[in-house]
Coordinates of C-alpha atoms in Angstrom, one line a residue:
X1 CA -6.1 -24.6 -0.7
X2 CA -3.7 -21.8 -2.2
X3 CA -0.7 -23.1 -3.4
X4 CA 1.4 -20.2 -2.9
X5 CA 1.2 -16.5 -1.4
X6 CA 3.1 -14.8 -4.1
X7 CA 5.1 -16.1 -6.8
X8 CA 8.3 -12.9 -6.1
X9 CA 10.6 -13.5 -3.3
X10 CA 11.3 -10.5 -1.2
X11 CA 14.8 -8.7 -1.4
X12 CA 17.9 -10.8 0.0
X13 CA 19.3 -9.1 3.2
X14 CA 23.2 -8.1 2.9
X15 CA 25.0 -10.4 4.9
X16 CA 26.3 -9.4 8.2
X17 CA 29.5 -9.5 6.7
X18 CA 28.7 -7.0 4.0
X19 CA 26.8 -5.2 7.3
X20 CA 30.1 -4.7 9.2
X21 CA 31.9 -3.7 6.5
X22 CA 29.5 -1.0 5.9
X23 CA 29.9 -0.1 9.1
X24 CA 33.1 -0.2 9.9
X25 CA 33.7 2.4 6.6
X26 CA 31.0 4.5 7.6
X27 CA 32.3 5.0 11.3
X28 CA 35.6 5.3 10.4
X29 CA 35.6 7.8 7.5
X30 CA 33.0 11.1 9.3
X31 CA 34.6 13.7 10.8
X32 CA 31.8 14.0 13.5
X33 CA 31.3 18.2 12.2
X34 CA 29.1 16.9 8.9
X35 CA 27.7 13.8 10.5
X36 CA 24.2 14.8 9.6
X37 CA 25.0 17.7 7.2
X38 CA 22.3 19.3 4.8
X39 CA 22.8 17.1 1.4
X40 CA 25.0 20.6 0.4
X41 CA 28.1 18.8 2.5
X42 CA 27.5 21.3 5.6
X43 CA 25.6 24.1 6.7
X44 CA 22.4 24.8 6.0
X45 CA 21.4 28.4 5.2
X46 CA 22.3 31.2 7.1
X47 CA 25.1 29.5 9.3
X48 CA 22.7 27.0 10.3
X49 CA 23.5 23.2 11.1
X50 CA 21.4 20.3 11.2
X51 CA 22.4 18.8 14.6
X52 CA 22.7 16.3 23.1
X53 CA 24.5 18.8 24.2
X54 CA 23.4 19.0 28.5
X55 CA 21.6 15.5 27.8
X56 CA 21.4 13.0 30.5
X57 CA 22.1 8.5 29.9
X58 CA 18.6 7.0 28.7
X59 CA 18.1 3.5 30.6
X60 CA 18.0 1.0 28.4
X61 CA 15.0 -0.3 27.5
X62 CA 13.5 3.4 27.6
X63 CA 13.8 4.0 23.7
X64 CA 13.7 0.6 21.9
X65 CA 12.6 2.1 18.7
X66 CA 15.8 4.1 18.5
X67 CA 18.2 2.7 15.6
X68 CA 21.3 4.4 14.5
X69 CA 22.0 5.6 10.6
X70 CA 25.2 4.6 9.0
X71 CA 26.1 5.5 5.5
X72 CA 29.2 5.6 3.5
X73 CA 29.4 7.9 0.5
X74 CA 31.5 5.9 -2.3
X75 CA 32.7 8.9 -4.4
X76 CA 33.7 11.3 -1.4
X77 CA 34.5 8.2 1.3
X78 CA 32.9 10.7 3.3
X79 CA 30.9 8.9 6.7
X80 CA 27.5 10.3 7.6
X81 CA 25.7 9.6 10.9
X82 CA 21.7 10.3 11.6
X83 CA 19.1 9.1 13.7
X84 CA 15.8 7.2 13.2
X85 CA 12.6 5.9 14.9
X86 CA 11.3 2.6 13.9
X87 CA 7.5 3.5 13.1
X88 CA 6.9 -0.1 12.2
X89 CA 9.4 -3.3 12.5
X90 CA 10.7 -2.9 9.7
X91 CA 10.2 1.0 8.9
X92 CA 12.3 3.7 10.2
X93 CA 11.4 7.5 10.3
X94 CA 14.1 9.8 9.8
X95 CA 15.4 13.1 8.4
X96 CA 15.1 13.6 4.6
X97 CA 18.3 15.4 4.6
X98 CA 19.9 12.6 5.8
X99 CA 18.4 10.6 2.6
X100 CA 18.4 12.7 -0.3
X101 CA 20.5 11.9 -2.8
X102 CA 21.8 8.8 -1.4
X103 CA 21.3 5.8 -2.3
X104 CA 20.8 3.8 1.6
X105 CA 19.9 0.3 0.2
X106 CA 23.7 0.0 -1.7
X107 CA 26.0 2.1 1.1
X108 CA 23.6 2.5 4.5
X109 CA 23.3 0.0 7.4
X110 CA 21.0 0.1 10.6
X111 CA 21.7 -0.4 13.6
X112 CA 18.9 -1.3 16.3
X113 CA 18.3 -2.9 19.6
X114 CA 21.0 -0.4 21.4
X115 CA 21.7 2.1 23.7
X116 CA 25.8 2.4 22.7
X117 CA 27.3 3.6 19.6
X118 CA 29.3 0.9 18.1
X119 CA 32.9 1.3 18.8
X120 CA 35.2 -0.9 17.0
X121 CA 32.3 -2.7 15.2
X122 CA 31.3 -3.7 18.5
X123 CA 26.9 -4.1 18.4
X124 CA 26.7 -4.5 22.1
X125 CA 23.6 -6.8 21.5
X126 CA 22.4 -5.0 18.5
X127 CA 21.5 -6.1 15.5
X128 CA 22.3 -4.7 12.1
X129 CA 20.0 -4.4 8.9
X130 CA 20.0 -3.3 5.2
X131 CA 17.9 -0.7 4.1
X132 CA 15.6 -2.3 0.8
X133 CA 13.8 0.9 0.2
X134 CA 14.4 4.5 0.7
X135 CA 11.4 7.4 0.6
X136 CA 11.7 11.1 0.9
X137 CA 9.6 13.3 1.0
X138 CA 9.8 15.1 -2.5
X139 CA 8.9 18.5 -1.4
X140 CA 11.9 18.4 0.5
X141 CA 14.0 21.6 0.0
X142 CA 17.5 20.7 0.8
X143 CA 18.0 24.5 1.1
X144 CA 15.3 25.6 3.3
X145 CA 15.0 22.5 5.5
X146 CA 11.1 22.4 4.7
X147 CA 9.3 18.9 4.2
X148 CA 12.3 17.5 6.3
X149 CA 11.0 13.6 6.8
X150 CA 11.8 10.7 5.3
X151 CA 10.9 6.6 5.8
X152 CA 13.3 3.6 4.9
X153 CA 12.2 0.5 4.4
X154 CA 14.4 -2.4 6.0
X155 CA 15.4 -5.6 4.5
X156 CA 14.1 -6.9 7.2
X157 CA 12.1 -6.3 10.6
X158 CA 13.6 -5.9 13.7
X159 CA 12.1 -7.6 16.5
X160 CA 12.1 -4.0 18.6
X161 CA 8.7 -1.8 20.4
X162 CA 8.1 1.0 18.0
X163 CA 6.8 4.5 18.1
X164 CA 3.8 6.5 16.5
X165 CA 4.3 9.9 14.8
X166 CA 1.4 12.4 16.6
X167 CA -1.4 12.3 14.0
X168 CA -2.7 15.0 11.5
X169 CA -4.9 16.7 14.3
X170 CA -2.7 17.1 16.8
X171 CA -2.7 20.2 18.7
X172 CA -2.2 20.2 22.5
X173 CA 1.4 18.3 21.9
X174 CA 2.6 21.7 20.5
X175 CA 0.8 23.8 23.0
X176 CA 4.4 26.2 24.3
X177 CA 5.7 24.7 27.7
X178 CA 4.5 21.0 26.6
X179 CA 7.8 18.9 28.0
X180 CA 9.5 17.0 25.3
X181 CA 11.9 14.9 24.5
X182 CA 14.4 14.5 22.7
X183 CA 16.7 11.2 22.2
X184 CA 20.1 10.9 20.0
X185 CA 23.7 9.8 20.0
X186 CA 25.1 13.4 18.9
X187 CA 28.0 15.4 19.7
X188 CA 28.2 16.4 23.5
X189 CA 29.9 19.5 23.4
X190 CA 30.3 22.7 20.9
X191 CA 34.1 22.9 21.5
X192 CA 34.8 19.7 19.8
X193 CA 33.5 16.7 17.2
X194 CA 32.9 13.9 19.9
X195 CA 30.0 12.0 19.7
X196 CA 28.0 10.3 23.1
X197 CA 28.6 6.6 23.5
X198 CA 25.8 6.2 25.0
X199 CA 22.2 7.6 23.8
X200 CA 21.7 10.4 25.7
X201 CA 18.2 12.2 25.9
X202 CA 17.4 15.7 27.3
X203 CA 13.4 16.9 28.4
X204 CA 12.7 20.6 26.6
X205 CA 9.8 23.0 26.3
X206 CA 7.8 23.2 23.6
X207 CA 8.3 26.8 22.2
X208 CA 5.7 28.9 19.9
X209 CA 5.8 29.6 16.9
X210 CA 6.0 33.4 17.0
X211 CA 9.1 32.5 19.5
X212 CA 11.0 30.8 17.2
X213 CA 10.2 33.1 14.4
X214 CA 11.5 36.1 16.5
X215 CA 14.8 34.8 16.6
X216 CA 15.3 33.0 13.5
X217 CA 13.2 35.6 11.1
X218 CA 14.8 38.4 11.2
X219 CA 15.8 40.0 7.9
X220 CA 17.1 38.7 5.4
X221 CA 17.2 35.1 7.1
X222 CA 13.3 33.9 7.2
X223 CA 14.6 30.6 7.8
X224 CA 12.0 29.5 10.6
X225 CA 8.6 28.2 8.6
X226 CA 5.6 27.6 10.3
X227 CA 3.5 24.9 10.0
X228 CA 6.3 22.6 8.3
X229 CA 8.8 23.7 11.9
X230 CA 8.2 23.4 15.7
X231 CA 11.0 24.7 17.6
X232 CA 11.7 23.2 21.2
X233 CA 14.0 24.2 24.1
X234 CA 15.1 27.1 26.1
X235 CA 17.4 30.1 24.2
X236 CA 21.0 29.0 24.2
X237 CA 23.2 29.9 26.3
X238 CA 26.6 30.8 24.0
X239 CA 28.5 27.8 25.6
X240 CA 28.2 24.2 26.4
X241 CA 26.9 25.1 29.9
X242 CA 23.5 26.0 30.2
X243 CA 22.5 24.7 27.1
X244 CA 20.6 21.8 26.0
X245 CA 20.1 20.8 22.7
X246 CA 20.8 18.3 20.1
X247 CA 23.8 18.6 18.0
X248 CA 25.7 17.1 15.2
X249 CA 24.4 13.5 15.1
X250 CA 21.3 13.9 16.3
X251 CA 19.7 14.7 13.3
X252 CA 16.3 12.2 12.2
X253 CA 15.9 11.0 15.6
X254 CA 12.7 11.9 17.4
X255 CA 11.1 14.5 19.5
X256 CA 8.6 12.7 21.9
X257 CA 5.5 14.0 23.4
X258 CA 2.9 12.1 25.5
X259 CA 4.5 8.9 23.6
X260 CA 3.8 10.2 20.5
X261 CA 6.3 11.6 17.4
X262 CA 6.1 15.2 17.2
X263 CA 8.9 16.3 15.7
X264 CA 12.0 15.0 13.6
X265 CA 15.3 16.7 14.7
X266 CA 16.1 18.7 11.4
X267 CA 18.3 22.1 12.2
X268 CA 20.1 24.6 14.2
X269 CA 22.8 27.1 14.7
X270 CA 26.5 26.1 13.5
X271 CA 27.7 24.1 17.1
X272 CA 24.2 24.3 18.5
X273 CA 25.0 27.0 22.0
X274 CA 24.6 30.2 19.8
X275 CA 22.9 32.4 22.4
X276 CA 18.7 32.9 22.3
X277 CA 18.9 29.9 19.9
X278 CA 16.5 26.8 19.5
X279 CA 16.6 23.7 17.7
X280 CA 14.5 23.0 15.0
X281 CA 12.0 20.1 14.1
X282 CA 10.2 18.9 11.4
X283 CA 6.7 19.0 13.0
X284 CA 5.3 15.7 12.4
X285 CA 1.6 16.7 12.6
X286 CA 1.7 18.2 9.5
X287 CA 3.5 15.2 7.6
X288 CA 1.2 12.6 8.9
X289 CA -0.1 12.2 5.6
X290 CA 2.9 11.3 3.8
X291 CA 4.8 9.2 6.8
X292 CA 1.3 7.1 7.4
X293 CA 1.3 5.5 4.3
X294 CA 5.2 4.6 3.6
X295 CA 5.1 3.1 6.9
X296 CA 2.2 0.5 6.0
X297 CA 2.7 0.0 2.2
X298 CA 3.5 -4.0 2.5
X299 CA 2.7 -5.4 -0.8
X300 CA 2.8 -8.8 -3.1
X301 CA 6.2 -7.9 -4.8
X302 CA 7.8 -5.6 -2.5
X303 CA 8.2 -2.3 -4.4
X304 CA 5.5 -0.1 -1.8
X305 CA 2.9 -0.4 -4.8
X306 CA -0.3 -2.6 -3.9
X307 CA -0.4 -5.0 -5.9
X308 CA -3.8 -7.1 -7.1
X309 CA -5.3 -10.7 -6.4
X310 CA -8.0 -12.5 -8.6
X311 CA -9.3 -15.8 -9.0
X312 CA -10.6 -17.7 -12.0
X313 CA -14.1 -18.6 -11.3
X314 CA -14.0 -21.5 -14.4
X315 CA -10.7 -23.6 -12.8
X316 CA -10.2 -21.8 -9.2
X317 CA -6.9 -20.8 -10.1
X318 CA -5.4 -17.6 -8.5
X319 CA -3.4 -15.0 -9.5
X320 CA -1.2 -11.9 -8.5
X321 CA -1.3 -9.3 -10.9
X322 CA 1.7 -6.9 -9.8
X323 CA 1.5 -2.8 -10.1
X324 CA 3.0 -1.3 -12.7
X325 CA 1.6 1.9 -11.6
X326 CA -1.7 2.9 -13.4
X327 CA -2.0 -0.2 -14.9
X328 CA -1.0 -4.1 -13.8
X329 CA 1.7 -6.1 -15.3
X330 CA 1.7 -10.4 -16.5
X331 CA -0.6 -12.4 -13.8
X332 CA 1.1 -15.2 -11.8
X333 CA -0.6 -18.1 -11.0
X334 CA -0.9 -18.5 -6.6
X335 CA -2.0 -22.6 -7.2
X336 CA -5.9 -23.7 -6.7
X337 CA -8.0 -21.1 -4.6
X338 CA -11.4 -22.8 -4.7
X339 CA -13.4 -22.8 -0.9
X340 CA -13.0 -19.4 -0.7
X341 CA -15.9 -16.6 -1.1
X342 CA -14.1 -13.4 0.4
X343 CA -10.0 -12.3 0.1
X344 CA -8.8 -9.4 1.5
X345 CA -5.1 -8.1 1.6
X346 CA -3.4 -7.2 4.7
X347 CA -0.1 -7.4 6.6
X348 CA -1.6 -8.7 10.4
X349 CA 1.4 -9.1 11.8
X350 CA 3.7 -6.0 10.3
X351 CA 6.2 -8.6 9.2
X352 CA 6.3 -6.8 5.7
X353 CA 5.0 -9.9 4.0
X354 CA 1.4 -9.4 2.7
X355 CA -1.3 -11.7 4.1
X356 CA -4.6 -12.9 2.8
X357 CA -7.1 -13.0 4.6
X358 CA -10.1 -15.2 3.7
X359 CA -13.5 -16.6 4.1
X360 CA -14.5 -20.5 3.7
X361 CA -17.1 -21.1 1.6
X362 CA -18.1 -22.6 5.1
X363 CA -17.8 -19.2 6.6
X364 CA -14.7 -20.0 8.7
X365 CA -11.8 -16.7 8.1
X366 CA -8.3 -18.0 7.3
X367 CA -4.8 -15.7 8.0
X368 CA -3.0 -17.5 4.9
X369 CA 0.6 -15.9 5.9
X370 CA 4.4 -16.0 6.2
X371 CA 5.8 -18.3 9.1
X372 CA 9.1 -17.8 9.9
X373 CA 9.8 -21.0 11.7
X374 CA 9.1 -23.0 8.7
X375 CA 10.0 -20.5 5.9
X376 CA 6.8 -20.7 4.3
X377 CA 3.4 -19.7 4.0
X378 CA 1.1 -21.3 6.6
X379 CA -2.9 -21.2 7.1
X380 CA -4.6 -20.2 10.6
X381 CA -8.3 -20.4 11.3
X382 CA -9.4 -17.6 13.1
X383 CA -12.8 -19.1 13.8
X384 CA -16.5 -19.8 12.4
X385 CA -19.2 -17.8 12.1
X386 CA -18.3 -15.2 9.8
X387 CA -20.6 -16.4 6.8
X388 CA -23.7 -14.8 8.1
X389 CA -21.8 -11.3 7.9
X390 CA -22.7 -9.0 5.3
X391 CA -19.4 -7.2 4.4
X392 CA -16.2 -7.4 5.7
X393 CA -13.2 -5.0 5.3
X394 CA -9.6 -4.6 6.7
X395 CA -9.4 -0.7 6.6
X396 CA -6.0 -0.9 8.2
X397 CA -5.0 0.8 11.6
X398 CA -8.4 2.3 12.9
X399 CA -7.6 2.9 16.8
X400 CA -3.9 3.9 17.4
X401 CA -2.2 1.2 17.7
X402 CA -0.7 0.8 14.1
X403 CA -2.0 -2.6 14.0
X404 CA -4.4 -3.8 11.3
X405 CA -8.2 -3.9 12.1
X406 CA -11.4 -5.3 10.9
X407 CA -15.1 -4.4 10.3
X408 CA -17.9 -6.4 9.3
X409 CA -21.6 -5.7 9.1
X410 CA -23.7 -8.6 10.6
X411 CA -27.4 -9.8 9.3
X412 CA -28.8 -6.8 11.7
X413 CA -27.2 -4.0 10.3
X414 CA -24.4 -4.1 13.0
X415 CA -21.0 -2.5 12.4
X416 CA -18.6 -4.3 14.3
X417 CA -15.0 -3.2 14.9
X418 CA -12.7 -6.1 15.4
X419 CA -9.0 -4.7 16.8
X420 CA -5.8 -6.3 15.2
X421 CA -3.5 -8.3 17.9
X422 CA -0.5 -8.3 15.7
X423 CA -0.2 -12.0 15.5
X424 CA -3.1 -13.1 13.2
X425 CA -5.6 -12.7 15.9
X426 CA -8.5 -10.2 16.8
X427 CA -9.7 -9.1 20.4
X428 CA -13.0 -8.8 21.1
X429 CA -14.8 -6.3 18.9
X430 CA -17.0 -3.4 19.8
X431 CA -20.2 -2.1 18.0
X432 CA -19.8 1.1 15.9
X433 CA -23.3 1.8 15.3
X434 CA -26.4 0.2 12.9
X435 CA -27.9 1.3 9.8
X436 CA -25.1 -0.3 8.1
X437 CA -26.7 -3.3 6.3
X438 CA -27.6 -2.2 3.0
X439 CA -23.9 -0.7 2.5
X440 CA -21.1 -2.0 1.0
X441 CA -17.7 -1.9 3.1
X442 CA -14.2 -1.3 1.2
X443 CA -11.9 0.6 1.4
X444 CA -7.6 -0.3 2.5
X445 CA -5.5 3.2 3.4
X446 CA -5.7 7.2 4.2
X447 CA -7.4 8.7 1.6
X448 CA -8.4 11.5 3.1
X449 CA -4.7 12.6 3.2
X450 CA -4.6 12.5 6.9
X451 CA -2.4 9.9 7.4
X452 CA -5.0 7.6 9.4
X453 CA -7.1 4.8 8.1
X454 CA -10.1 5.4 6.3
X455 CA -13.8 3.4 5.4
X456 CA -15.1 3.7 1.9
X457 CA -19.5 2.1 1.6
X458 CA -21.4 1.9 -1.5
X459 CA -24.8 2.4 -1.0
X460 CA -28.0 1.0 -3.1
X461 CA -28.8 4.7 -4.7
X462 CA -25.4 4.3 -6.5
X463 CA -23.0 7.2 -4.4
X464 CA -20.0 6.3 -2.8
X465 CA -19.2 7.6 1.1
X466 CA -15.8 8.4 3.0
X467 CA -15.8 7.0 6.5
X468 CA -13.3 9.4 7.8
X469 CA -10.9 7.2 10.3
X470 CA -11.0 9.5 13.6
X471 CA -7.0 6.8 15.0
X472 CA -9.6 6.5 18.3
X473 CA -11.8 3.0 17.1
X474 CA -14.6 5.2 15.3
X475 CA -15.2 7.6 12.3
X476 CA -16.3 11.0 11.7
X477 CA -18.7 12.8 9.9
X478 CA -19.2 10.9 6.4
X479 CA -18.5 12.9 2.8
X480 CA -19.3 11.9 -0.3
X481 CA -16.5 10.2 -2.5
X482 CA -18.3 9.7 -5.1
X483 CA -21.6 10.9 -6.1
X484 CA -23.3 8.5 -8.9
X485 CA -22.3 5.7 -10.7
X486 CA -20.7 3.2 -7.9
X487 CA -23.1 0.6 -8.7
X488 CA -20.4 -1.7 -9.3
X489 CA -20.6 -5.7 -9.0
X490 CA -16.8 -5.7 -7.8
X491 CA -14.4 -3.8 -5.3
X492 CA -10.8 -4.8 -4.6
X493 CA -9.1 -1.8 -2.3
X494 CA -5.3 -3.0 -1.7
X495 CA -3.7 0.4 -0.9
X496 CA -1.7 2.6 -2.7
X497 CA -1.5 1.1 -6.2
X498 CA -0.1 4.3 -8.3
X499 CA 2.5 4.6 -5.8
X500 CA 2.2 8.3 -4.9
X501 CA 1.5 8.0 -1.0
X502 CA -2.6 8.1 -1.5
X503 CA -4.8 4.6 -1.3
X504 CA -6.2 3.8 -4.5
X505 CA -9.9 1.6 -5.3
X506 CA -10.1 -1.0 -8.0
X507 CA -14.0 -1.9 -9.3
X508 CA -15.2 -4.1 -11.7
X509 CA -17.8 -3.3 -14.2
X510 CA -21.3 -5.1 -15.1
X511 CA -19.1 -5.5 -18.2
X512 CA -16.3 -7.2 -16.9
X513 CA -14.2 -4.6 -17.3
X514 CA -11.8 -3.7 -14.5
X515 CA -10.9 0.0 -13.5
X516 CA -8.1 2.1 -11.5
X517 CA -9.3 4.7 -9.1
X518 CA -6.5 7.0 -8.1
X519 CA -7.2 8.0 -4.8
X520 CA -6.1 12.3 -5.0
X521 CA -5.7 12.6 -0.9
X522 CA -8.4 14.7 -0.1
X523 CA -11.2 12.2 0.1
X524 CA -12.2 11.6 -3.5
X525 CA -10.5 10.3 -6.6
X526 CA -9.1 11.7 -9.6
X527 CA -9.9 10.4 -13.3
X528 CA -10.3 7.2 -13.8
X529 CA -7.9 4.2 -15.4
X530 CA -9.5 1.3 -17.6
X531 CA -7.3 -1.6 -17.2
X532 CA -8.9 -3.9 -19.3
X533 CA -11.9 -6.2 -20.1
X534 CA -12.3 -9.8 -19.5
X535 CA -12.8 -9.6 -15.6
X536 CA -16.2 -10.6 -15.8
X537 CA -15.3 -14.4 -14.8
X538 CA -13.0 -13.0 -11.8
X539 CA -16.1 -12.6 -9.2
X540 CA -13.4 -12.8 -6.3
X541 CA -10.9 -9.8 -6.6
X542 CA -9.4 -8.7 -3.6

């Protein structure tokens, strides 16, 4: 039995003491006018502000995935307030100008589990977090406002429903006249700084493009970009009344169609009631590609880069070999992992401690994974039967519901899809289709760049296939990923090695020598990466 899941302990959360301190500096030192400013201090360009003005209470309970963003700069003392959507338990999505240039994980805190801001220090119920990693997106142009998203990763998950961003393909959400919604903590009126108490949220139209354009394009401004903007509400009014629209504050947090993501509040006009204006959101469609993958990137080590597992076939001892990027750094020994004929890597229940999932040499599967009650890793049997299938993979999230899924082929040929439960478990599966018996099934990640899971299969004439993942429980059209050469006796796909955003394959030669395949987004790989020889007696990678 494996003696150990990993040999690194994950990041120590800040104590609530250190929390609350954060806090209470962050909350105390904004003026609420540069809350959420642009990473220039203030405006953004042309007298535009990132930024509920006219919004109404939410009930609680309506938005548990809403968390507030607290950070206090050191050099200016200066407070800045945003917020986020938790896209996973322990991942928030948020504004990139609201990142940038700060460094979250030394002076940020989170606050989830809330409807009220947190007067005093006061969490009503809340519960605060620490922020372990920070991502944004590195086309963001603090300037422009363009490529306007950004993901944390918390120190720890919080035990609250989360919401999915719309995916890559999503059109009829940003049909004009589609009600959304929008959900914040921002200031309440223009004529002054105060911030709502209370989240508030306010229902909008969906505008078009060309509106948005007509207002905010006219020479020299061109501020309004297509494609990486939506633009929701009805023209301001000039004043507080008959206007609604976030503000100050709001900035990060979510608009929400048909319980999907669809847009990250990012800018507006200066005090947010300049008349014929609209507010401004990065349009999450079109960043599905790059949000996907930092919100599922739980590794051995956690740095966001997957790391690998291999076993010694000689003494049956394991070993984690952690990502250095193109290569892999020292192994670590994970203890005796003899029994076992089948390891994949995945995180079943989004507790951002990676899981192994394995077969017995007896054809039982095994969730090997972190238990909280005891504080240590923990075996579950998930059931027999599972020798007689030809392949099995863990692709990741293949119908919606950001939970990790499985396939396997079975002695017939049969691709079977196996939904994730979140707790270890798998509901009843559903066939996908035969033919698929002389294929082999890998594949962990997007790498088609869409931001939803995909299936990689060898076939016996040497070519390598993209299953493209369609988010609905099946796959479209297949493409070729490779087309000669992929005869290889070994495949270990555990995400996103390099740790540029795309999911990477590792294969093992008839040599023994092991190689990096960097995944380039767009449903094929880039030049391969030798990372040395001597694999040959590793016949169980994973």
């Amino acid at each position: 039995m494996p003696g150990k899941q990993s040999v690194q302990a994950p990041p120590a959360p800040a104590s609530q003491a250190e929390l609350k301190a954060r806090l209470k500096s962050a909350t105390s030192n904004f003026t609420p006018a540069t809350q959420s400013p642009a990473p220039s201090g203030s405006k953004a360009p042309s007298g535009q502000d990132p930024k509920i003005i006219g919004g109404t209470p939410a009930a609680v309970g309506e938005a548990p995935w809403m968390v507030q963003l607290f950070y206090n700069d050191p050099v200016t003392n200066q407070g800045i307030f945003c917020g986020g959507t938790l896209v996973a338990p322990g991942k928030v999505l948020t504004a990139a100008h609201c990142v940038a240039g700060r460094d979250w994980t030394k002076n940020g805190v989170i606050l989830g589990g809330t409807t009220e801001y947190p007067l005093n220090g006061d969490l009503h119920g809340g519960q605060l977090v620490n922020v372990a990693r920070q991502w944004s997106n590195p086309a963001f142009d603090a300037g422009a406002l363009t490529g306007d998203v950004a993901v944390l990763t918390l120190a720890a998950p919080l035990p609250y429903q989360t919401l999915q961003p719309a995916a890559a393909d999503e059109s009829v959400a940003y049909q004009p006249g589609t009600p959304a919604t929008v959900y914040g903590w921002g200031r309440i009126s223009s004529t002054n700084q105060d911030v709502s108490m209370s989240l508030l949220k306010a229902t909008i139209p969906v505008q078009a493009d060309a509106t948005c354009a007509a207002y905010y394009n006219q020479a020299p401004e061109n501020s309004f970009v297509a494609g990486q903007m939506t633009c929701a509400g009805n023209p301001a009014s000039g004043a507080d009344a008959g206007t609604v629209s976030p503000c100050n504050g709001d900035s990060g947090g979510p608009l929400v169609v048909g319980n999907r993501i669809v847009g990250v509040v990012s800018w507006g006009r200066e005090d947010c009631v300049a008349a014929g204006s609209y507010s401004v959101y990065s349009k999450l469609s079109t960043f599905a590609g790059l949000v996907g993958p930092r919100a599922d990137d739980t590794d051995l080590n956690f740095d966001g880069r997957a790391d690998l597992f291999a076993r010694n076939d000689a003494t049956g001892e394991g070993f984690a070999y952690y990502s250095q990027g193109i290569t892999i750094g020292n192994r670590y020994s994970l203890g005796d992992w003899r029994g076992y004929d089948l390891v994949r890597q995945a995180d079943l229940d989004r507790d951002q401690r990676q899981d192994f999932v394995l077969r017995t040499t007896g054809g039982h599967l095994d969730w090997y994974h972190y238990a909280a009650a005891t504080n240590a890793y923990a075996h579950q049997d998930l059931g027999g039967g599972w020798g007689a299938m030809k392949s099995v993979a863990l692709p990741g999230d293949l119908n919606g519901d950001a939970l990790t899924d499985l396939l396997a082929v079975d002695t017939s040929g049969q691709l079977w899809l196996y939904p994730g439960k979140g707790d270890g478990a798998f509901g009843n599966r559903s066939a996908l289709g035969g033919g698929w018996g002389p294929l082999v099934l890998v594949g962990k990640g997007d790498y088609s760049g869409d931001g939803k899971a995909d299936l990689l299969a060898q076939d016996t004439s040497g070519k390598l296939w993209l299953y493209p993942g369609t988010g609905r429980g099946a796959f479209g059209n297949r493409t070729l990923a490779g087309s000669a050469g992929w005869t290889f006796p070994g495949y270990a796909a555990t995400g996103d090695v390099d740790g540029d955003g795309r999911a990477d394959l590792f294969a093992r030669d008839g040599a023994g020598v092991l190689w990096l395949y960097p995944g380039n987004g767009r449903g094929a790989f880039g030049d391969r990466y030798q990372i040395g020889g001597g694999w040959g007696g590793y016949s169980l990678i994973g």
